[in-house]
CSV table of N, CA and C in Angstrom, one decimal:
chain,number,residue,atom,x,y,z
A,1,MET,N,10.3,-8.5,-11.7
A,1,MET,CA,10.5,-7.8,-10.2
A,1,MET,C,9.1,-7.9,-9.5
A,2,ASP,N,9.1,-8.5,-8.6
A,2,ASP,CA,8.0,-8.6,-7.8
A,2,ASP,C,7.5,-7.4,-6.6
A,3,MET,N,6.3,-7.3,-6.4
A,3,MET,CA,5.6,-6.1,-5.8
A,3,MET,C,6.7,-5.6,-4.4
A,4,LEU,N,7.0,-6.4,-3.7
A,4,LEU,CA,7.8,-6.0,-2.7
A,4,LEU,C,9.1,-5.4,-3.2
A,5,GLN,N,10.0,-6.0,-4.2
A,5,GLN,CA,10.9,-5.1,-4.8
A,5,GLN,C,10.6,-4.1,-5.4
A,6,MET,N,9.4,-3.9,-5.9
A,6,MET,CA,9.0,-2.7,-6.9
A,6,MET,C,8.9,-1.4,-5.9
A,7,GLY,N,8.0,-2.1,-4.6
A,7,GLY,CA,7.6,-0.9,-3.6
A,7,GLY,C,9.0,-0.4,-3.0
A,8,ALA,N,10.2,-1.1,-2.8
A,8,ALA,CA,11.0,-0.8,-1.9
A,8,ALA,C,11.8,0.4,-2.9
A,9,LYS,N,12.0,-0.1,-4.2
A,9,LYS,CA,12.5,0.7,-5.5
A,9,LYS,C,12.0,2.0,-5.5
A,10,LEU,N,10.4,2.0,-5.6
A,10,LEU,CA,9.9,3.1,-5.6
A,10,LEU,C,9.9,4.1,-4.6
A,11,LEU,N,9.9,3.3,-3.1
A,11,LEU,CA,10.0,4.4,-2.1
A,11,LEU,C,11.7,4.7,-1.6
A,12,SER,N,12.5,4.3,-2.2
A,12,SER,CA,13.9,4.4,-2.2
A,12,SER,C,14.1,5.9,-3.0
A,13,ASP,N,13.4,5.6,-4.4
A,13,ASP,CA,13.8,6.6,-5.2
A,13,ASP,C,12.8,8.1,-4.8
A,14,GLN,N,11.6,7.9,-4.2
A,14,GLN,CA,10.8,8.7,-3.9
A,14,GLN,C,11.1,9.6,-2.6
A,15,LEU,N,11.6,8.7,-1.8
A,15,LEU,CA,12.1,9.5,-0.5
A,15,LEU,C,13.7,10.0,-0.4
A,16,GLY,N,14.3,9.2,-1.3
A,16,GLY,CA,15.9,9.5,-1.4
A,16,GLY,C,16.5,8.9,-0.4
A,17,LEU,N,16.1,7.5,0.1
A,17,LEU,CA,16.6,6.9,1.2
A,17,LEU,C,18.0,6.4,1.1
A,18,ASN,N,18.7,6.4,2.2
A,18,ASN,CA,20.0,5.8,2.1
A,18,ASN,C,20.1,4.6,3.2
A,19,VAL,N,19.5,3.4,2.9
A,19,VAL,CA,19.6,2.4,3.5
A,19,VAL,C,19.3,1.4,2.2
A,20,ASP,N,19.7,0.2,2.6
A,20,ASP,CA,19.8,-1.0,1.6
A,20,ASP,C,18.5,-1.4,1.1
A,21,ALA,N,18.2,-1.9,0.1
A,21,ALA,CA,17.0,-2.6,-0.6
A,21,ALA,C,16.3,-3.6,0.7
A,22,ALA,N,17.1,-4.3,1.1
A,22,ALA,CA,16.5,-5.4,2.0
A,22,ALA,C,15.9,-4.8,3.2
A,23,THR,N,16.5,-3.9,3.7
A,23,THR,CA,15.9,-3.0,4.7
A,23,THR,C,14.5,-2.6,4.5
A,24,ILE,N,14.3,-2.0,3.2
A,24,ILE,CA,13.2,-1.4,2.9
A,24,ILE,C,12.0,-2.3,2.8
A,25,GLN,N,12.8,-3.5,2.2
A,25,GLN,CA,11.6,-4.4,1.8
A,25,GLN,C,11.0,-5.2,3.1
A,26,SER,N,12.0,-5.3,4.0
A,26,SER,CA,11.4,-5.9,5.3
A,26,SER,C,10.9,-4.9,5.8
A,27,ALA,N,10.7,-3.7,5.8
A,27,ALA,CA,9.9,-2.8,6.5
A,27,ALA,C,8.4,-2.8,6.0
A,28,LEU,N,8.6,-2.7,4.6
A,28,LEU,CA,7.2,-2.8,3.9
A,28,LEU,C,6.6,-4.2,3.9
A,29,SER,N,7.3,-4.9,4.2
A,29,SER,CA,6.7,-6.5,4.4
A,29,SER,C,6.2,-6.6,5.7
A,30,GLY,N,6.8,-5.7,6.9
A,30,GLY,CA,6.2,-5.6,7.9
A,30,GLY,C,4.8,-5.0,8.3
A,31,LEU,N,4.9,-3.8,7.5
A,31,LEU,CA,3.8,-2.9,7.3
A,31,LEU,C,2.5,-3.2,6.4
A,32,LEU,N,2.9,-4.2,5.5
A,32,LEU,CA,1.7,-4.2,4.5
A,32,LEU,C,1.8,-5.7,4.2
A,33,GLY,N,2.6,-6.7,5.1
A,33,GLY,CA,3.0,-7.9,4.8
A,33,GLY,C,1.6,-9.0,4.7
A,34,ASP,N,2.1,-9.7,4.1
A,34,ASP,CA,1.1,-11.1,4.1
A,34,ASP,C,1.5,-12.4,5.0
A,35,GLY,N,2.4,-11.7,5.8
A,35,GLY,CA,3.0,-13.1,6.7
A,35,GLY,C,4.1,-14.1,6.1
A,36,GLN,N,4.3,-13.6,4.7
A,36,GLN,CA,5.1,-14.7,3.9
A,36,GLN,C,6.1,-13.9,3.3
A,37,GLY,N,6.6,-12.9,3.5
A,37,GLY,CA,7.5,-11.9,3.1
A,37,GLY,C,7.2,-11.1,1.7
A,38,GLY,N,5.8,-10.9,1.5
A,38,GLY,CA,5.2,-10.3,0.4
A,38,GLY,C,4.3,-9.3,0.9
A,39,ILE,N,3.6,-8.2,0.1
A,39,ILE,CA,2.8,-7.4,0.3
A,39,ILE,C,1.3,-8.0,0.2
A,40,ASP,N,0.3,-7.8,1.2
A,40,ASP,CA,-1.0,-8.5,1.1
A,40,ASP,C,-1.7,-7.0,0.4
A,41,LEU,N,-1.8,-7.2,-0.9
A,41,LEU,CA,-2.5,-6.2,-1.3
A,41,LEU,C,-4.0,-6.4,-1.4
A,42,GLY,N,-4.6,-7.5,-1.3
A,42,GLY,CA,-6.1,-7.9,-1.0
A,42,GLY,C,-6.4,-7.2,-0.1
A,43,ALA,N,-5.6,-7.6,1.3
A,43,ALA,CA,-6.2,-7.0,2.5
A,43,ALA,C,-6.1,-5.5,2.4
A,44,ILE,N,-5.1,-4.7,1.7
A,44,ILE,CA,-5.0,-3.2,1.6
A,44,ILE,C,-6.3,-2.6,0.9
A,45,ALA,N,-6.5,-3.7,-0.1
A,45,ALA,CA,-7.7,-2.8,-1.0
A,45,ALA,C,-9.0,-3.2,-0.4
A,46,ALA,N,-9.1,-4.3,0.7
A,46,ALA,CA,-10.4,-4.6,1.2
A,46,ALA,C,-10.3,-3.6,2.5
A,47,LYS,N,-9.4,-3.1,3.1
A,47,LYS,CA,-9.4,-2.0,4.1
A,47,LYS,C,-9.7,-0.9,3.4
A,48,MET,N,-9.5,-0.5,2.1
A,48,MET,CA,-9.8,0.8,1.5
A,48,MET,C,-11.4,0.8,1.2
A,49,ALA,N,-11.7,-0.7,0.6
A,49,ALA,CA,-12.8,-0.7,0.2
A,49,ALA,C,-14.1,-0.6,1.4
A,50,SER,N,-13.7,-0.6,2.4
A,50,SER,CA,-14.6,-0.8,3.8
A,50,SER,C,-14.6,0.7,4.1
A,51,ASN,N,-13.8,1.8,3.7
A,51,ASN,CA,-14.1,3.3,4.1
A,51,ASN,C,-14.5,3.7,2.7
A,52,GLY,N,-15.8,4.2,3.0
A,52,GLY,CA,-16.5,5.0,1.9
A,52,GLY,C,-15.7,5.8,1.0
A,53,GLU,N,-14.9,6.8,1.7
A,53,GLU,CA,-14.2,7.7,1.1
A,53,GLU,C,-13.0,7.0,-0.1
A,54,LEU,N,-12.6,5.9,0.5
A,54,LEU,CA,-11.2,5.2,-0.3
A,54,LEU,C,-11.7,4.2,-1.2
A,55,SER,N,-13.1,3.7,-1.1
A,55,SER,CA,-13.5,2.6,-2.1
A,55,SER,C,-13.7,3.1,-3.4
A,56,SER,N,-13.8,4.2,-3.9
A,56,SER,CA,-13.7,4.8,-5.2
A,56,SER,C,-12.3,4.9,-5.6
A,57,VAL,N,-11.3,5.3,-4.3
A,57,VAL,CA,-9.7,5.3,-5.0
A,57,VAL,C,-9.5,3.8,-5.3
A,58,VAL,N,-9.6,2.9,-4.8
A,58,VAL,CA,-9.1,1.6,-4.8
A,58,VAL,C,-9.8,0.8,-5.8
A,59,SER,N,-11.1,1.2,-6.2
A,59,SER,CA,-11.7,0.9,-7.4
A,59,SER,C,-10.8,1.5,-8.6
A,60,SER,N,-10.2,2.6,-8.3
A,60,SER,CA,-9.3,3.3,-9.7
A,60,SER,C,-8.2,2.7,-10.0
A,61,TRP,N,-7.5,2.1,-8.8
A,61,TRP,CA,-6.3,1.5,-8.8
A,61,TRP,C,-6.5,0.0,-9.3
A,62,LEU,N,-7.5,-0.4,-9.2
A,62,LEU,CA,-7.6,-1.9,-9.6
A,62,LEU,C,-8.4,-2.1,-11.2
A,63,GLY,N,-9.0,-0.8,-11.3
A,63,GLY,CA,-9.4,-0.9,-13.3
A,63,GLY,C,-8.3,-0.3,-13.8
A,64,ASP,N,-8.8,0.0,-15.0
A,64,ASP,CA,-7.7,0.2,-16.4
A,64,ASP,C,-7.5,1.7,-16.4
A,65,GLY,N,-8.4,2.4,-16.1
A,65,GLY,CA,-8.3,3.9,-16.1
A,65,GLY,C,-7.4,4.5,-15.3
A,66,ALA,N,-7.4,5.9,-15.1
A,66,ALA,CA,-6.3,6.8,-14.3
A,66,ALA,C,-6.5,6.4,-13.0
A,67,ASN,N,-5.3,6.1,-12.0
A,67,ASN,CA,-5.6,6.1,-10.5
A,67,ASN,C,-5.8,7.4,-9.9
A,68,GLY,N,-6.7,7.0,-9.1
A,68,GLY,CA,-7.1,8.3,-8.0
A,68,GLY,C,-6.0,8.2,-7.2
A,69,GLY,N,-6.1,9.6,-6.3
A,69,GLY,CA,-4.9,9.9,-5.3
A,69,GLY,C,-5.5,9.4,-4.1
A,70,ILE,N,-4.4,9.2,-3.1
A,70,ILE,CA,-4.9,9.0,-1.5
A,70,ILE,C,-3.9,10.1,-0.9
A,71,SER,N,-4.3,10.7,0.1
A,71,SER,CA,-3.6,11.6,0.9
A,71,SER,C,-2.7,10.7,1.9
A,72,ALA,N,-1.8,11.3,2.7
A,72,ALA,CA,-0.6,10.9,3.5
A,72,ALA,C,-1.7,10.8,4.7
A,73,SER,N,-2.7,11.6,5.2
A,73,SER,CA,-3.5,11.5,6.3
A,73,SER,C,-4.4,10.2,6.1
A,74,SER,N,-4.8,9.7,4.9
A,74,SER,CA,-5.4,8.7,4.8
A,74,SER,C,-4.8,7.7,4.9
A,75,ILE,N,-3.4,7.5,4.4
A,75,ILE,CA,-2.5,6.2,4.6
A,75,ILE,C,-2.5,6.0,6.2
A,76,VAL,N,-2.2,7.4,6.9
A,76,VAL,CA,-2.2,7.2,8.5
A,76,VAL,C,-3.5,6.5,8.8
A,77,ASP,N,-4.4,7.2,8.6
A,77,ASP,CA,-5.9,6.6,9.2
A,77,ASP,C,-5.9,5.1,9.0
A,78,MET,N,-5.5,4.8,7.6
A,78,MET,CA,-5.7,3.3,7.4
A,78,MET,C,-4.5,2.3,8.2
A,79,LEU,N,-3.7,2.7,8.1
A,79,LEU,CA,-2.4,2.0,8.7
A,79,LEU,C,-2.3,2.0,10.3
A,80,GLY,N,-2.5,3.4,10.6
A,80,GLY,CA,-2.5,3.3,12.2
A,80,GLY,C,-0.9,4.3,12.1
A,81,GLN,N,-1.2,5.4,13.1
A,81,GLN,CA,0.2,6.2,13.3
A,81,GLN,C,1.2,5.6,13.9
A,82,GLY,N,0.9,4.4,14.8
A,82,GLY,CA,1.9,3.8,15.6
A,82,GLY,C,2.9,3.1,14.4
A,83,SER,N,2.1,2.4,13.6
A,83,SER,CA,2.7,1.4,12.5
A,83,SER,C,3.6,2.3,11.5
A,84,ILE,N,2.9,3.5,11.0
A,84,ILE,CA,3.8,4.4,10.2
A,84,ILE,C,5.0,4.9,11.2
A,85,ASN,N,4.7,5.2,12.5
A,85,ASN,CA,6.1,5.6,12.9
A,85,ASN,C,7.0,4.4,13.1
A,86,ASP,N,6.7,3.5,13.2
A,86,ASP,CA,7.5,2.1,13.1
A,86,ASP,C,8.3,1.8,12.2
A,87,PHE,N,7.4,2.0,11.0
A,87,PHE,CA,7.9,1.8,9.7
A,87,PHE,C,9.0,3.1,9.1
A,88,ALA,N,8.8,4.0,9.6
A,88,ALA,CA,9.5,5.3,9.3
A,88,ALA,C,10.8,5.4,10.1
A,89,GLY,N,10.7,4.6,11.4
A,89,GLY,CA,12.0,4.4,11.9
A,89,GLY,C,13.0,3.3,11.4
A,90,LYS,N,12.1,2.2,10.8
A,90,LYS,CA,13.0,1.2,10.3
A,90,LYS,C,13.8,1.6,8.8
A,91,ILE,N,13.2,2.5,8.3
A,91,ILE,CA,13.7,3.1,6.9
A,91,ILE,C,14.4,4.4,7.0
A,92,GLY,N,14.5,4.9,8.2
A,92,GLY,CA,15.1,6.2,8.5
A,92,GLY,C,14.8,7.4,7.9
A,93,ALA,N,13.3,7.5,8.0
A,93,ALA,CA,12.6,8.7,7.5
A,93,ALA,C,11.8,9.3,8.8
A,94,ASP,N,11.3,10.5,8.3
A,94,ASP,CA,10.5,11.1,9.3
A,94,ASP,C,9.0,10.5,8.7
A,95,SER,N,8.1,10.3,9.8
A,95,SER,CA,6.7,9.7,9.9
A,95,SER,C,5.9,10.4,8.8
A,96,GLY,N,6.0,11.6,8.4
A,96,GLY,CA,5.1,12.3,7.4
A,96,GLY,C,5.6,12.0,6.4
A,97,ASP,N,7.4,11.9,6.0
A,97,ASP,CA,7.3,11.8,4.8
A,97,ASP,C,7.3,10.3,4.3
A,98,ALA,N,7.3,9.1,5.4
A,98,ALA,CA,6.8,7.9,5.2
A,98,ALA,C,5.5,8.1,4.8
A,99,ALA,N,4.7,8.4,5.4
A,99,ALA,CA,3.4,8.3,4.8
A,99,ALA,C,2.6,8.8,3.4
A,100,GLN,N,3.8,10.0,3.2
A,100,GLN,CA,3.4,10.8,1.8
A,100,GLN,C,4.1,9.9,0.8
A,101,GLY,N,5.2,9.2,1.2
A,101,GLY,CA,5.9,8.2,0.0
A,101,GLY,C,5.1,7.1,-0.2
A,102,LEU,N,4.3,6.3,0.8
A,102,LEU,CA,3.3,5.4,0.9
A,102,LEU,C,2.2,5.8,0.0
A,103,ALA,N,2.1,7.2,0.2
A,103,ALA,CA,0.5,7.7,-0.6
A,103,ALA,C,0.8,7.9,-2.0
A,104,ASP,N,2.4,8.1,-2.3
A,104,ASP,CA,2.6,8.3,-3.5
A,104,ASP,C,3.0,7.1,-4.4
A,105,VAL,N,3.2,5.7,-3.7
A,105,VAL,CA,3.8,4.6,-4.1
A,105,VAL,C,2.8,3.6,-4.3
A,106,LEU,N,2.1,3.6,-3.1
A,106,LEU,CA,1.0,2.4,-3.1
A,106,LEU,C,-0.3,2.3,-4.3
A,107,PRO,N,-0.4,3.6,-4.9
A,107,PRO,CA,-1.5,3.2,-6.0
A,107,PRO,C,-0.3,2.8,-7.3
A,108,LYS,N,0.8,3.0,-7.5
A,108,LYS,CA,1.8,2.5,-8.4
A,108,LYS,C,2.0,0.9,-8.2
A,109,ILE,N,1.9,0.7,-6.9
A,109,ILE,CA,2.1,-1.0,-6.5
A,109,ILE,C,1.2,-1.7,-6.6
A,110,MET,N,-0.1,-1.2,-6.6
A,110,MET,CA,-1.4,-1.9,-6.6
A,110,MET,C,-1.9,-1.8,-8.2
A,111,ASP,N,-1.7,-0.6,-8.8
A,111,ASP,CA,-1.8,-0.7,-10.2
A,111,ASP,C,-1.1,-1.8,-11.0
A,112,GLY,N,0.3,-1.8,-10.5
A,112,GLY,CA,1.1,-2.8,-11.3
A,112,GLY,C,0.5,-4.4,-11.0
A,113,ALA,N,0.1,-4.4,-9.8
A,113,ALA,CA,-0.3,-6.1,-9.3
A,113,ALA,C,-1.6,-6.4,-10.1
A,114,SER,N,-2.3,-5.5,-10.3
A,114,SER,CA,-3.9,-5.4,-11.0
A,114,SER,C,-3.9,-5.0,-12.4
A,115,SER,N,-2.7,-4.9,-13.1
A,115,SER,CA,-2.7,-5.0,-14.5
A,115,SER,C,-3.3,-6.3,-15.3
A,116,GLY,N,-4.1,-5.8,-15.9
A,116,GLY,CA,-4.7,-7.1,-16.9
A,116,GLY,C,-6.2,-8.0,-15.6
A,117,GLY,N,-6.2,-7.2,-14.5
A,117,GLY,CA,-7.1,-7.8,-13.8
A,117,GLY,C,-6.9,-8.8,-12.8
A,118,SER,N,-5.5,-9.2,-12.7
A,118,SER,CA,-5.2,-10.5,-11.9
A,118,SER,C,-5.4,-10.2,-10.4
A,119,LEU,N,-5.0,-9.2,-9.8
A,119,LEU,CA,-5.6,-8.8,-8.4
A,119,LEU,C,-6.9,-8.9,-8.3
A,120,LEU,N,-7.2,-8.2,-9.2
A,120,LEU,CA,-8.8,-8.0,-8.7
A,120,LEU,C,-9.9,-9.5,-9.0
A,121,GLU,N,-9.4,-10.3,-9.9
A,121,GLU,CA,-9.9,-11.8,-10.1
A,121,GLU,C,-9.4,-12.4,-8.9
A,122,ALA,N,-8.3,-12.1,-8.7
A,122,ALA,CA,-7.9,-13.2,-7.4
A,122,ALA,C,-8.5,-13.1,-6.2
A,123,ALA,N,-9.0,-11.8,-6.0
A,123,ALA,CA,-9.8,-11.4,-4.8
A,123,ALA,C,-11.2,-11.6,-4.8
A,124,GLY,N,-11.8,-12.3,-6.1
A,124,GLY,CA,-13.3,-12.6,-6.4
A,124,GLY,C,-13.8,-11.2,-6.8
A,125,GLY,N,-13.1,-10.4,-7.7
A,125,GLY,CA,-13.7,-9.3,-8.2
A,125,GLY,C,-13.7,-8.1,-7.1
A,126,LEU,N,-14.4,-7.1,-7.5
A,126,LEU,CA,-14.6,-6.1,-6.5
A,126,LEU,C,-15.8,-6.6,-5.4
A,127,GLY,N,-16.7,-7.3,-6.0
A,127,GLY,CA,-17.5,-7.7,-5.2
A,127,GLY,C,-16.8,-8.6,-3.9
A,128,GLY,N,-15.9,-9.4,-4.5
A,128,GLY,CA,-15.1,-10.2,-3.4
A,128,GLY,C,-14.2,-9.2,-2.5
A,129,ILE,N,-13.8,-8.1,-3.0
A,129,ILE,CA,-13.2,-7.2,-2.0
A,129,ILE,C,-14.0,-6.4,-1.2
A,130,MET,N,-15.1,-6.2,-1.7
A,130,MET,CA,-16.3,-5.6,-0.6
A,130,MET,C,-16.7,-6.5,0.4
A,131,GLY,N,-16.8,-8.0,0.0
A,131,GLY,CA,-17.1,-8.9,1.1
A,131,GLY,C,-15.9,-9.0,2.1
A,132,ALA,N,-14.9,-8.9,1.6
A,132,ALA,CA,-13.6,-8.9,2.3
A,132,ALA,C,-13.7,-7.8,3.8
A,133,ALA,N,-13.9,-6.9,2.6
A,133,ALA,CA,-14.0,-5.4,3.6
A,133,ALA,C,-15.2,-5.4,4.8
A,134,LYS,N,-16.0,-6.2,4.7
A,134,LYS,CA,-17.0,-6.4,5.8
A,134,LYS,C,-16.7,-7.0,6.8
A,135,SER,N,-15.6,-7.9,6.6
A,135,SER,CA,-14.9,-8.6,7.8
A,135,SER,C,-14.2,-7.9,8.5
A,136,PHE,N,-13.8,-6.6,8.1
A,136,PHE,CA,-13.0,-5.7,9.0
A,136,PHE,C,-14.0,-4.6,9.9
A,137,LEU,N,-15.0,-4.9,9.4
A,137,LEU,CA,-16.1,-4.1,10.1
A,137,LEU,C,-16.7,-4.9,11.4
A,138,THR,N,-16.4,-6.2,11.2
A,138,THR,CA,-17.3,-7.0,12.4
A,138,THR,C,-16.4,-7.6,13.1
């Protein structure tokens, strides 16, 4: 199961959504996408790493230890209220519920993708993610 499918299933289960998996996958791809129908976890990690408060959280997701939590308000701050509203409308959820669902599911998606270090290595290690994060600041 790829990350997009996993994320859609987790969100559907978490929120009790009554929409088909393809709709959720499309909405997730639109919100967190890489432009090729997948989720751009490297970009999400870089955005989080550029935020002092969230950099330790993303490090916990990419490491082998326990995952740190993220709040729904941090998800909204990171992705933008308009994007969350659009996403919520596509999946038939309240924007607050959608943000909370993402806060609950995103650590699991990121952790699953980084199991064994593959995501971290693909991004050039934590230093590579921090370097990419600087590009969001300029």
